[in-house]
Short mmCIF file of C-alpha atoms in Angstrom, two decimals:
data_model
loop_
_atom_site.label_atom_id
_atom_site.label_comp_id
_atom_site.label_asym_id
_atom_site.label_seq_id
_atom_site.Cartn_x
_atom_site.Cartn_y
_atom_site.Cartn_z
CA MET A 559 -7.46 -150.20 -127.84
CA GLY A 560 -3.96 -151.34 -127.87
CA LEU A 561 -3.14 -148.33 -125.92
CA ARG A 562 -6.08 -148.85 -123.48
CA VAL A 563 -5.38 -152.34 -122.97
CA SER A 564 -1.66 -151.42 -122.09
CA LEU A 565 -2.57 -148.86 -119.97
CA LEU A 566 -5.08 -150.81 -117.98
CA LEU A 567 -2.86 -153.87 -117.71
CA ILE A 568 -0.08 -151.38 -116.26
CA LEU A 569 -2.75 -150.32 -113.79
CA SER A 570 -3.88 -153.88 -112.54
CA SER A 571 -0.10 -155.09 -112.38
CA ALA A 572 0.77 -152.13 -110.50
CA LEU A 573 -2.24 -152.91 -107.82
CA PHE A 574 -1.09 -156.71 -107.75
CA PHE A 575 2.42 -155.91 -106.85
CA CYS A 576 1.38 -153.06 -104.57
CA GLU A 577 -0.75 -155.55 -102.56
CA LEU A 578 2.03 -158.19 -102.61
CA HIS A 579 4.79 -155.96 -101.15
CA SER A 580 2.88 -153.22 -99.29
CA ASP A 581 1.34 -153.11 -96.09
CA SER A 582 -0.89 -149.88 -96.52
CA CYS A 583 -2.32 -151.58 -100.05
CA HIS A 584 -2.99 -154.48 -97.82
CA TYR A 585 -4.79 -152.27 -95.37
CA PHE A 586 -6.92 -150.33 -98.09
CA ARG A 587 -7.84 -153.98 -99.71
CA ALA A 588 -9.07 -155.31 -96.51
CA LYS A 589 -11.27 -152.32 -96.25
CA LEU A 590 -12.45 -152.93 -99.77
CA SER A 591 -13.32 -156.60 -98.83
CA VAL A 592 -16.92 -155.20 -97.39
CA LEU A 593 -17.94 -154.64 -101.21
CA ALA A 594 -17.54 -158.49 -101.61
CA LEU A 595 -19.82 -159.28 -98.73
CA PRO A 596 -23.40 -158.97 -100.42
CA VAL A 597 -22.43 -161.60 -103.05
CA GLN A 598 -20.77 -163.81 -100.57
CA LYS A 599 -23.71 -163.47 -98.14
CA LEU A 600 -26.04 -164.41 -101.21
CA VAL A 601 -24.22 -167.37 -101.62
CA ASP A 602 -24.01 -168.34 -97.55
CA ALA A 603 -27.45 -167.38 -96.64
CA PRO A 604 -29.12 -170.46 -98.82
CA ILE A 605 -26.81 -172.90 -97.88
CA ARG A 606 -27.32 -171.62 -94.23
CA LEU A 607 -31.05 -171.94 -94.57
CA VAL A 608 -30.77 -175.64 -95.96
CA SER A 609 -28.75 -176.57 -92.80
CA TRP A 610 -31.28 -174.45 -90.49
CA VAL A 611 -34.30 -176.47 -92.13
CA SER A 612 -32.43 -180.10 -91.92
CA ASP A 613 -32.08 -179.00 -88.11
CA THR A 614 -35.37 -177.98 -87.48
CA VAL A 615 -37.19 -180.68 -89.46
CA VAL A 616 -35.88 -183.84 -87.26
CA THR A 617 -37.94 -186.37 -85.41
CA GLN A 618 -38.46 -186.19 -81.75
CA ARG A 619 -36.98 -189.49 -81.13
CA TYR A 620 -33.83 -188.29 -82.92
CA LEU A 621 -33.75 -185.20 -80.27
CA LEU A 622 -34.40 -187.34 -77.37
CA SER A 623 -31.48 -189.50 -78.33
CA GLU A 624 -29.14 -186.68 -79.41
CA ASN A 625 -30.09 -185.11 -76.05
CA ALA A 626 -29.32 -188.23 -73.88
CA ARG A 627 -25.73 -188.46 -75.82
CA LEU A 628 -25.27 -184.79 -75.05
CA ARG A 629 -26.07 -185.27 -71.38
CA ALA A 630 -23.85 -188.04 -71.02
CA ASP A 631 -20.73 -185.99 -72.63
CA ALA A 632 -21.65 -182.94 -70.35
CA LEU A 633 -21.34 -185.45 -67.37
CA MET A 634 -18.03 -186.84 -68.48
CA ALA A 635 -16.65 -183.49 -69.39
CA GLU A 636 -17.83 -182.02 -66.13
CA ALA A 637 -16.18 -184.99 -64.10
CA LYS A 638 -13.04 -183.98 -65.99
CA LEU A 639 -13.38 -180.49 -65.48
CA GLN A 640 -13.43 -181.04 -61.52
CA ARG A 641 -10.13 -182.80 -61.71
CA LEU A 642 -8.67 -179.83 -64.09
CA LEU A 643 -9.64 -177.48 -61.58
CA ALA A 644 -7.75 -179.15 -58.93
CA LEU A 645 -4.86 -179.35 -61.09
CA GLN A 646 -5.21 -175.84 -62.01
CA ARG A 647 -4.81 -174.78 -58.56
CA GLU A 648 -1.90 -177.24 -58.01
CA ASN A 649 -0.11 -175.79 -60.81
CA GLU A 650 -0.66 -172.15 -59.69
CA GLN A 651 0.72 -173.18 -56.31
CA LEU A 652 3.66 -174.64 -58.01
CA ARG A 653 4.28 -171.71 -60.27
CA GLN A 654 4.19 -169.43 -56.85
CA LEU A 655 6.94 -171.79 -55.55
CA LEU A 656 8.82 -171.28 -58.63
CA ASN A 657 8.35 -167.42 -58.87
CA SER A 658 7.27 -167.55 -62.45
CA SER A 659 3.90 -165.83 -63.86
CA SER A 660 0.77 -167.52 -63.44
CA GLN A 661 -1.00 -168.03 -66.75
CA LEU A 662 -4.30 -166.24 -67.17
CA ASP A 663 -7.48 -167.37 -68.85
CA THR A 664 -7.87 -166.25 -72.28
CA LYS A 665 -10.80 -164.41 -73.63
CA THR A 666 -12.71 -166.24 -76.50
CA VAL A 667 -15.22 -165.51 -78.96
CA VAL A 668 -16.99 -168.20 -81.06
CA ALA A 669 -17.21 -167.12 -84.96
CA GLN A 670 -19.03 -168.89 -87.73
CA LEU A 671 -17.22 -169.62 -91.19
CA LEU A 672 -18.97 -168.43 -94.19
CA ALA A 673 -20.19 -171.20 -96.55
CA ILE A 674 -18.18 -170.07 -99.69
CA ASP A 675 -15.41 -171.55 -101.48
CA LEU A 676 -12.26 -168.99 -102.03
CA ASP A 677 -9.71 -169.77 -104.89
CA PRO A 678 -8.43 -173.32 -104.67
CA SER A 679 -4.97 -172.47 -104.73
CA LEU A 680 -5.45 -170.74 -101.15
CA GLN A 681 -6.01 -172.42 -97.95
CA GLN A 682 -8.12 -169.63 -96.57
CA VAL A 683 -11.42 -169.29 -95.07
CA ILE A 684 -13.59 -166.45 -94.26
CA ILE A 685 -15.29 -165.90 -90.85
CA ASP A 686 -18.27 -163.53 -89.82
CA LYS A 687 -16.46 -161.48 -87.20
CA GLY A 688 -14.49 -158.35 -87.74
CA THR A 689 -13.18 -155.12 -86.56
CA GLN A 690 -16.62 -154.66 -84.97
CA HIS A 691 -15.71 -157.55 -82.84
CA ALA A 692 -12.18 -156.36 -82.14
CA ILE A 693 -10.70 -158.94 -84.04
CA TYR A 694 -7.08 -158.21 -84.93
CA GLU A 695 -4.62 -159.09 -87.74
CA GLY A 696 -2.32 -162.18 -86.46
CA GLN A 697 -5.10 -163.37 -84.00
CA PRO A 698 -5.00 -167.26 -83.60
CA VAL A 699 -8.02 -169.39 -84.54
CA LEU A 700 -8.90 -172.73 -83.14
CA ASP A 701 -11.42 -175.36 -83.36
CA SER A 702 -12.38 -177.88 -80.83
CA TYR A 703 -9.93 -180.13 -82.06
CA GLY A 704 -6.84 -178.02 -82.35
CA VAL A 705 -5.19 -175.19 -83.90
CA MET A 706 -6.81 -173.85 -87.40
CA GLY A 707 -4.99 -170.72 -88.21
CA GLN A 708 -4.32 -167.24 -87.87
CA VAL A 709 -6.37 -164.18 -89.00
CA ILE A 710 -4.34 -162.38 -91.94
CA SER A 711 -6.87 -159.57 -92.64
CA VAL A 712 -9.69 -158.00 -91.00
CA GLY A 713 -12.69 -156.12 -92.70
CA PRO A 714 -15.55 -154.51 -91.05
CA TYR A 715 -17.72 -157.34 -90.78
CA THR A 716 -15.82 -160.21 -91.85
CA SER A 717 -12.08 -161.44 -91.66
CA ARG A 718 -10.06 -163.69 -93.51
CA VAL A 719 -8.31 -166.82 -91.82
CA LEU A 720 -4.66 -168.37 -92.99
CA LEU A 721 -5.38 -172.16 -92.41
CA ILE A 722 -2.12 -173.93 -90.98
CA SER A 723 -2.22 -175.87 -94.08
CA ASP A 724 -1.23 -172.78 -96.49
CA THR A 725 2.13 -172.88 -97.90
CA ARG A 726 2.59 -169.65 -96.32
CA SER A 727 1.89 -170.56 -92.68
CA ALA A 728 4.34 -171.81 -90.20
CA VAL A 729 3.38 -172.81 -86.54
CA PRO A 730 5.85 -173.31 -83.77
CA VAL A 731 5.47 -176.55 -82.31
CA GLN A 732 6.73 -178.98 -79.66
CA ASP A 733 6.50 -182.78 -79.66
CA SER A 734 3.98 -183.63 -76.41
CA ARG A 735 6.15 -186.94 -75.56
CA SER A 736 9.80 -185.93 -76.09
CA GLY A 737 9.61 -182.17 -76.10
CA VAL A 738 11.41 -181.90 -79.46
CA ARG A 739 10.79 -178.28 -81.00
CA ALA A 740 10.02 -177.65 -84.42
CA ILE A 741 8.02 -175.59 -87.29
CA ALA A 742 5.43 -177.00 -88.84
CA VAL A 743 4.76 -175.53 -92.42
CA GLY A 744 1.73 -175.94 -94.63
CA LEU A 745 1.73 -177.88 -97.90
CA GLY A 746 -1.31 -176.40 -99.97
CA SER A 747 -3.50 -179.44 -99.07
CA ASN A 748 -5.83 -179.59 -95.76
CA GLN A 749 -4.69 -183.10 -95.12
CA GLN A 750 -0.89 -182.56 -94.39
CA LEU A 751 1.62 -180.42 -92.69
CA SER A 752 5.45 -180.90 -92.78
CA LEU A 753 8.04 -180.27 -90.18
CA ILE A 754 11.12 -178.33 -91.59
CA HIS A 755 14.95 -178.77 -90.72
CA ILE A 756 14.55 -181.91 -88.33
CA PRO A 757 17.78 -184.01 -88.03
CA ASP A 758 17.71 -187.55 -88.26
CA THR A 759 18.75 -187.88 -84.63
CA ALA A 760 15.44 -186.04 -83.09
CA ASP A 761 13.36 -188.08 -81.08
CA ILE A 762 10.20 -188.13 -83.42
CA GLN A 763 8.04 -190.99 -83.99
CA GLU A 764 5.04 -191.78 -85.92
CA GLY A 765 1.86 -191.17 -83.91
CA ASP A 766 3.43 -188.38 -81.80
CA ILE A 767 1.22 -185.52 -81.06
CA PHE A 768 2.62 -182.13 -81.83
CA VAL A 769 1.31 -179.22 -79.89
CA SER A 770 1.80 -175.20 -80.39
CA SER A 771 5.02 -174.40 -78.35
CA GLY A 772 3.96 -170.72 -78.25
CA LEU A 773 7.25 -169.68 -79.14
CA GLY A 774 6.35 -167.19 -81.95
CA GLN A 775 4.12 -165.44 -79.18
CA ARG A 776 1.33 -165.80 -81.93
CA PHE A 777 -0.43 -169.15 -80.89
CA PRO A 778 -1.04 -169.78 -77.47
CA SER A 779 1.08 -172.62 -76.27
CA GLY A 780 -0.40 -176.28 -75.68
CA TYR A 781 -3.06 -176.61 -78.29
CA PRO A 782 -2.74 -179.44 -80.32
CA VAL A 783 -1.65 -178.88 -83.99
CA GLY A 784 -0.78 -182.21 -85.94
CA GLU A 785 -0.16 -186.11 -85.48
CA VAL A 786 2.81 -187.33 -87.01
CA THR A 787 1.83 -189.77 -90.03
CA GLU A 788 5.25 -190.22 -91.75
CA ARG A 789 8.97 -190.29 -90.60
CA THR A 790 11.27 -190.77 -93.51
CA VAL A 791 15.00 -190.61 -93.64
CA ILE A 792 16.26 -189.65 -97.17
CA SER A 793 19.51 -190.82 -97.50
CA GLY A 794 22.07 -188.24 -98.61
CA GLU A 795 19.78 -185.43 -97.13
CA GLN A 796 20.72 -183.71 -93.91
CA PHE A 797 17.14 -183.51 -92.50
CA ILE A 798 14.52 -185.85 -92.25
CA LEU A 799 10.82 -185.78 -93.57
CA VAL A 800 8.26 -185.64 -91.06
CA LYS A 801 4.55 -185.28 -92.10
CA LEU A 802 1.74 -184.18 -89.80
CA LYS A 803 -2.07 -184.78 -90.29
CA PRO A 804 -3.61 -181.77 -88.75
CA THR A 805 -5.71 -182.57 -85.80
CA ALA A 806 -8.04 -179.57 -86.57
CA HIS A 807 -10.99 -180.22 -88.77
CA LEU A 808 -9.75 -177.76 -91.55
CA ASP A 809 -12.18 -178.85 -94.31
CA ARG A 810 -15.39 -179.77 -92.01
CA THR A 811 -15.59 -177.13 -89.50
CA GLU A 812 -18.81 -174.67 -89.21
CA GLN A 813 -17.78 -172.93 -85.96
CA VAL A 814 -14.30 -171.65 -84.97
CA LEU A 815 -12.99 -170.16 -81.81
CA LEU A 816 -11.11 -166.87 -81.77
CA VAL A 817 -8.60 -166.52 -78.90
CA TRP A 818 -6.98 -163.23 -77.23
CA PRO A 819 -3.97 -164.99 -75.64
CA ALA A 820 -2.98 -163.15 -72.42
CA GLN A 821 -0.06 -161.25 -73.70
CA SER A 822 -1.95 -159.18 -76.38
CA LEU A 823 -4.92 -158.32 -73.96
CA GLN A 824 -2.14 -156.52 -72.00
CA ASP A 825 -0.90 -154.72 -74.92
CA LYS A 826 -4.34 -153.50 -75.55
CA ASP A 827 -4.94 -152.35 -72.18
CA HIS A 828 -1.51 -150.19 -72.55
CA ALA A 829 -2.64 -148.88 -75.73
CA SER A 830 -5.99 -147.88 -74.62
CA MET B 1442 -34.04 -148.80 -128.75
CA ARG B 1443 -33.34 -147.56 -125.15
CA ALA B 1444 -35.51 -150.20 -123.61
CA ASP B 1445 -33.74 -152.87 -125.77
CA ALA B 1446 -30.20 -151.31 -124.12
CA VAL B 1447 -31.56 -151.59 -120.62
CA GLY B 1448 -32.80 -155.03 -120.92
CA THR B 1449 -29.40 -156.27 -122.17
CA TRP B 1450 -27.70 -154.35 -119.36
CA LEU B 1451 -30.01 -156.24 -116.89
CA LYS B 1452 -29.30 -159.41 -118.56
CA ILE B 1453 -25.57 -159.21 -118.49
CA SER B 1454 -25.48 -157.79 -114.61
CA PHE B 1455 -27.69 -161.01 -113.73
CA SER B 1456 -25.54 -163.41 -115.84
CA PHE B 1457 -22.43 -161.84 -114.24
CA LEU B 1458 -24.04 -162.09 -110.74
CA ILE B 1459 -24.91 -165.95 -111.32
CA ALA B 1460 -21.40 -166.39 -112.55
CA PHE B 1461 -20.01 -164.82 -109.08
CA MET B 1462 -22.18 -166.93 -107.16
CA LEU B 1463 -21.36 -170.19 -108.77
CA THR B 1464 -17.70 -169.36 -108.38
CA LEU B 1465 -18.20 -169.23 -104.55
CA LEU B 1466 -20.33 -172.14 -104.37
CA PRO B 1467 -18.73 -174.36 -101.48
CA LEU B 1468 -17.58 -177.88 -102.66
CA ALA B 1469 -15.74 -180.73 -101.07
CA ARG B 1470 -12.10 -180.29 -101.48
CA PRO B 1471 -11.22 -182.56 -104.80
CA TRP B 1472 -14.36 -181.33 -106.45
CA VAL B 1473 -13.06 -177.62 -106.20
CA TRP B 1474 -10.93 -178.37 -109.20
CA LEU B 1475 -13.86 -179.29 -111.41
CA GLN B 1476 -14.91 -175.41 -111.14
CA PRO B 1477 -14.60 -173.84 -114.47
CA ALA B 1478 -14.12 -170.17 -114.80
CA TRP B 1479 -17.87 -169.14 -114.94
CA VAL B 1480 -17.02 -165.46 -115.30
CA LEU B 1481 -14.36 -165.82 -118.07
CA LEU B 1482 -17.28 -168.04 -119.98
CA VAL B 1483 -20.05 -165.18 -119.25
CA MET B 1484 -17.65 -162.53 -120.41
CA MET B 1485 -16.61 -164.46 -123.49
CA TYR B 1486 -20.20 -165.08 -124.38
CA TRP B 1487 -21.02 -161.12 -124.08
CA ILE B 1488 -18.24 -160.01 -126.14
CA PHE B 1489 -19.48 -162.36 -128.98
CA ALA B 1490 -23.20 -161.31 -128.16
CA ALA B 1491 -22.93 -157.84 -127.29
CA PRO B 1492 -19.39 -156.63 -127.94
CA GLN B 1493 -20.57 -152.98 -128.07
CA ARG B 1494 -21.99 -153.36 -124.51
CA MET B 1495 -18.77 -154.69 -123.06
CA GLY B 1496 -15.68 -152.42 -122.63
CA LEU B 1497 -12.16 -153.17 -121.25
CA ILE B 1498 -12.89 -151.01 -118.34
CA TRP B 1499 -15.86 -153.12 -117.47
CA VAL B 1500 -13.91 -156.30 -117.68
CA LEU B 1501 -11.37 -154.80 -115.32
CA ILE B 1502 -13.86 -153.68 -112.65
CA ILE B 1503 -15.43 -157.33 -113.02
CA GLY B 1504 -11.98 -158.83 -112.72
CA PHE B 1505 -11.37 -156.60 -109.71
CA TYR B 1506 -14.53 -157.72 -108.20
CA LEU B 1507 -13.74 -161.27 -108.56
CA ASP B 1508 -10.49 -160.69 -106.81
CA LEU B 1509 -12.32 -159.10 -103.88
CA LEU B 1510 -14.95 -162.21 -103.62
CA THR B 1511 -12.19 -164.91 -103.93
CA GLU B 1512 -9.82 -162.89 -101.46
CA THR B 1513 -7.07 -163.28 -104.14
CA PRO B 1514 -4.65 -160.31 -104.66
CA LEU B 1515 -6.22 -157.57 -106.91
CA GLY B 1516 -5.30 -158.48 -110.06
CA GLN B 1517 -4.82 -162.19 -109.96
CA HIS B 1518 -8.24 -162.43 -111.86
CA ALA B 1519 -8.46 -159.25 -113.47
CA ILE B 1520 -5.14 -159.15 -115.40
CA PRO B 1521 -5.95 -162.61 -117.42
CA LEU B 1522 -9.63 -161.56 -117.96
CA LEU B 1523 -8.17 -158.27 -119.37
CA MET B 1524 -5.80 -160.17 -121.81
CA VAL B 1525 -8.47 -162.70 -122.95
CA ALA B 1526 -10.92 -159.50 -123.37
CA TYR B 1527 -8.42 -157.91 -125.33
CA LEU B 1528 -7.81 -160.56 -127.84
CA LEU B 1529 -11.09 -161.58 -128.26
CA PHE B 1530 -12.45 -157.95 -129.09
CA LYS B 1531 -9.75 -158.00 -131.57
CA PHE B 1532 -10.48 -161.11 -133.30
CA HIS B 1533 -14.29 -162.12 -132.50
CA VAL B 1534 -15.75 -161.03 -135.77
CA ARG B 1535 -13.16 -163.28 -137.61
CA LEU B 1536 -13.51 -166.02 -135.06
CA LEU B 1537 -17.41 -166.09 -135.86
CA ILE B 1538 -16.86 -166.75 -139.52
CA PHE B 1539 -14.44 -169.51 -138.64
CA PRO B 1540 -15.74 -173.27 -139.10
CA PHE B 1541 -16.81 -174.50 -135.67
CA MET B 1542 -13.70 -176.67 -134.84
CA ARG B 1543 -11.23 -174.07 -135.78
CA GLN B 1544 -13.17 -171.34 -133.38
CA TYR B 1545 -13.07 -173.98 -130.87
CA VAL B 1546 -9.50 -174.76 -130.87
CA MET B 1547 -8.84 -170.91 -130.70
CA ILE B 1548 -11.45 -170.42 -127.68
CA ILE B 1549 -9.30 -173.40 -125.96
CA ALA B 1550 -6.24 -171.51 -126.55
CA LEU B 1551 -7.74 -168.38 -124.86
CA ILE B 1552 -8.91 -170.36 -122.02
CA LEU B 1553 -5.12 -171.87 -121.71
CA LEU B 1554 -3.80 -168.21 -121.88
CA TYR B 1555 -5.99 -167.30 -119.13
CA TYR B 1556 -4.93 -170.06 -116.82
CA GLY B 1557 -1.34 -169.84 -117.67
CA ILE B 1558 -1.43 -166.04 -116.48
CA GLU B 1559 -3.49 -166.85 -113.50
CA TYR B 1560 -1.15 -169.70 -112.46
CA TRP B 1561 1.86 -167.40 -112.98
CA LEU B 1562 0.44 -164.85 -110.87
CA ILE B 1563 -0.38 -167.44 -108.07
CA SER B 1564 2.99 -168.41 -107.98
CA LEU B 1565 4.48 -165.00 -107.75
CA ASN B 1566 1.99 -164.60 -104.92
CA LEU B 1567 2.51 -167.87 -102.93
CA HIS B 1568 6.21 -168.27 -104.00
CA ALA B 1569 5.32 -171.99 -104.58
CA ARG B 1570 4.88 -174.16 -107.33
CA VAL B 1571 1.11 -174.75 -108.46
CA TRP B 1572 1.63 -177.01 -111.62
CA THR B 1573 -0.06 -180.05 -110.10
CA LEU B 1574 -1.90 -182.22 -112.29
CA ALA B 1575 -5.14 -180.91 -110.63
CA ALA B 1576 -4.41 -177.47 -112.19
CA VAL B 1577 -5.29 -178.84 -115.86
CA VAL B 1578 -8.77 -179.97 -114.83
CA PRO B 1579 -10.32 -176.50 -114.72
CA VAL B 1580 -8.93 -175.76 -118.43
CA ILE B 1581 -10.70 -179.11 -119.43
CA THR B 1582 -13.93 -178.25 -117.77
CA THR B 1583 -13.84 -174.72 -118.76
CA SER B 1584 -13.59 -175.93 -122.32
CA LEU B 1585 -16.23 -178.18 -122.09
CA MET B 1586 -18.77 -175.59 -120.65
CA TRP B 1587 -17.80 -173.47 -123.64
CA LEU B 1588 -19.53 -175.96 -125.88
CA LEU B 1589 -23.13 -175.21 -124.13
CA VAL B 1590 -22.19 -171.19 -123.86
CA SER B 1591 -21.67 -171.28 -127.55
CA ARG B 1592 -25.00 -172.76 -128.23
CA LEU B 1593 -26.17 -170.13 -126.37
CA ILE B 1594 -24.60 -167.30 -128.57
CA GLY B 1595 -26.80 -169.32 -131.46
CA ASN B 1596 -27.84 -168.10 -134.70
CA HIS B 1597 -29.16 -164.63 -134.05
CA VAL B 1598 -25.47 -163.16 -133.41
CA LEU B 1599 -24.26 -164.79 -136.56
CA ARG B 1600 -27.27 -163.49 -138.34
CA ALA B 1601 -26.72 -159.95 -137.16
CA HIS B 1602 -22.94 -160.06 -138.05
CA THR B 1603 -23.67 -161.46 -141.63
CA VAL B 1604 -25.99 -158.49 -142.03
CA ARG B 1605 -23.20 -156.14 -141.30
CA PHE B 1606 -21.03 -157.69 -143.88
#
């Protein structure tokens, strides 16, 4: 028994370190994730059913009032969109004058989150789209309020998203007011991000919105990432402490938006 | 006898399925830490109740499947489960004849070992410390849940063992 347990321990440790340090093991494991799907769906389905039932069994009055509210929202959005179209045209003309390339519209797909909890040590979620839907590793994921994270492993039918609040996540960001550039890293809790290596002369104030700067070529530029909640100068330290509150609803979202930034679309065309 | 064995197999598979599902149950963020290690509890139960049906290889497969489910690196749950299973296989007969409190202290030690190894593996993976105060909570809830599970083990196991002695 002692010999058997040592052998099994060596085997499992080897797999553990292989997955941590080797890309091919990581790839193999992403394929294996399809085995977990039945049980994951078994938990997800009843919860989805309950929310479906509560959606179906509502009073007509509620529906009417919701409909009126949504109509008003749509009207407002359309009014804004008209202005946006004019601005976009103007922007393109200005870009042509400057001889810089105009930005293309990006392809997007809506995905559902699976209603399951992964390990509490991880700030990750599972979405119901995989290689079948041309999801790729490193793809940015947004919700309607801002940047949520990026895809880190793709299975056939599901893929895993690393939220921006995970300790291994870093997003290049830019202050939308002053233009100060920084890196926002996760702290392992879905309420906080922190900016690293900010000198105390940087023009950052509480309430500033940081948007993705697009510098890492992974996240598309201009999407909100977080709002500054705390700016503390620690005496004796070289850098100041800046905390952000993520604008995306990391803990409450059910649907997310997967984006194909123009850059990777062109890459894919070259590949095929 | 064969029908009995098949029945035990079904019971074991079903209880692990329930444990897997409970582990994945979505809870609001602070409540996540209250989740006990369901799979560990079920595994300890079956090692006491039917040690001849559980083997180390099965424990490893169950651990790997739990890792697949929770999307942790393969081994993060399998290695601590394997360690606890090995110690339990070695000592479960002795534990059964211990007085209750002494038995319970040993079980808590095993649960601590399980979480100790798991947190250590997590820290290797995330390159960050996970030793927040919240990390103690699942140890407590798992220990409390064991009180219920040990009731289930009940007298028939004890009787079976006393017959053997």
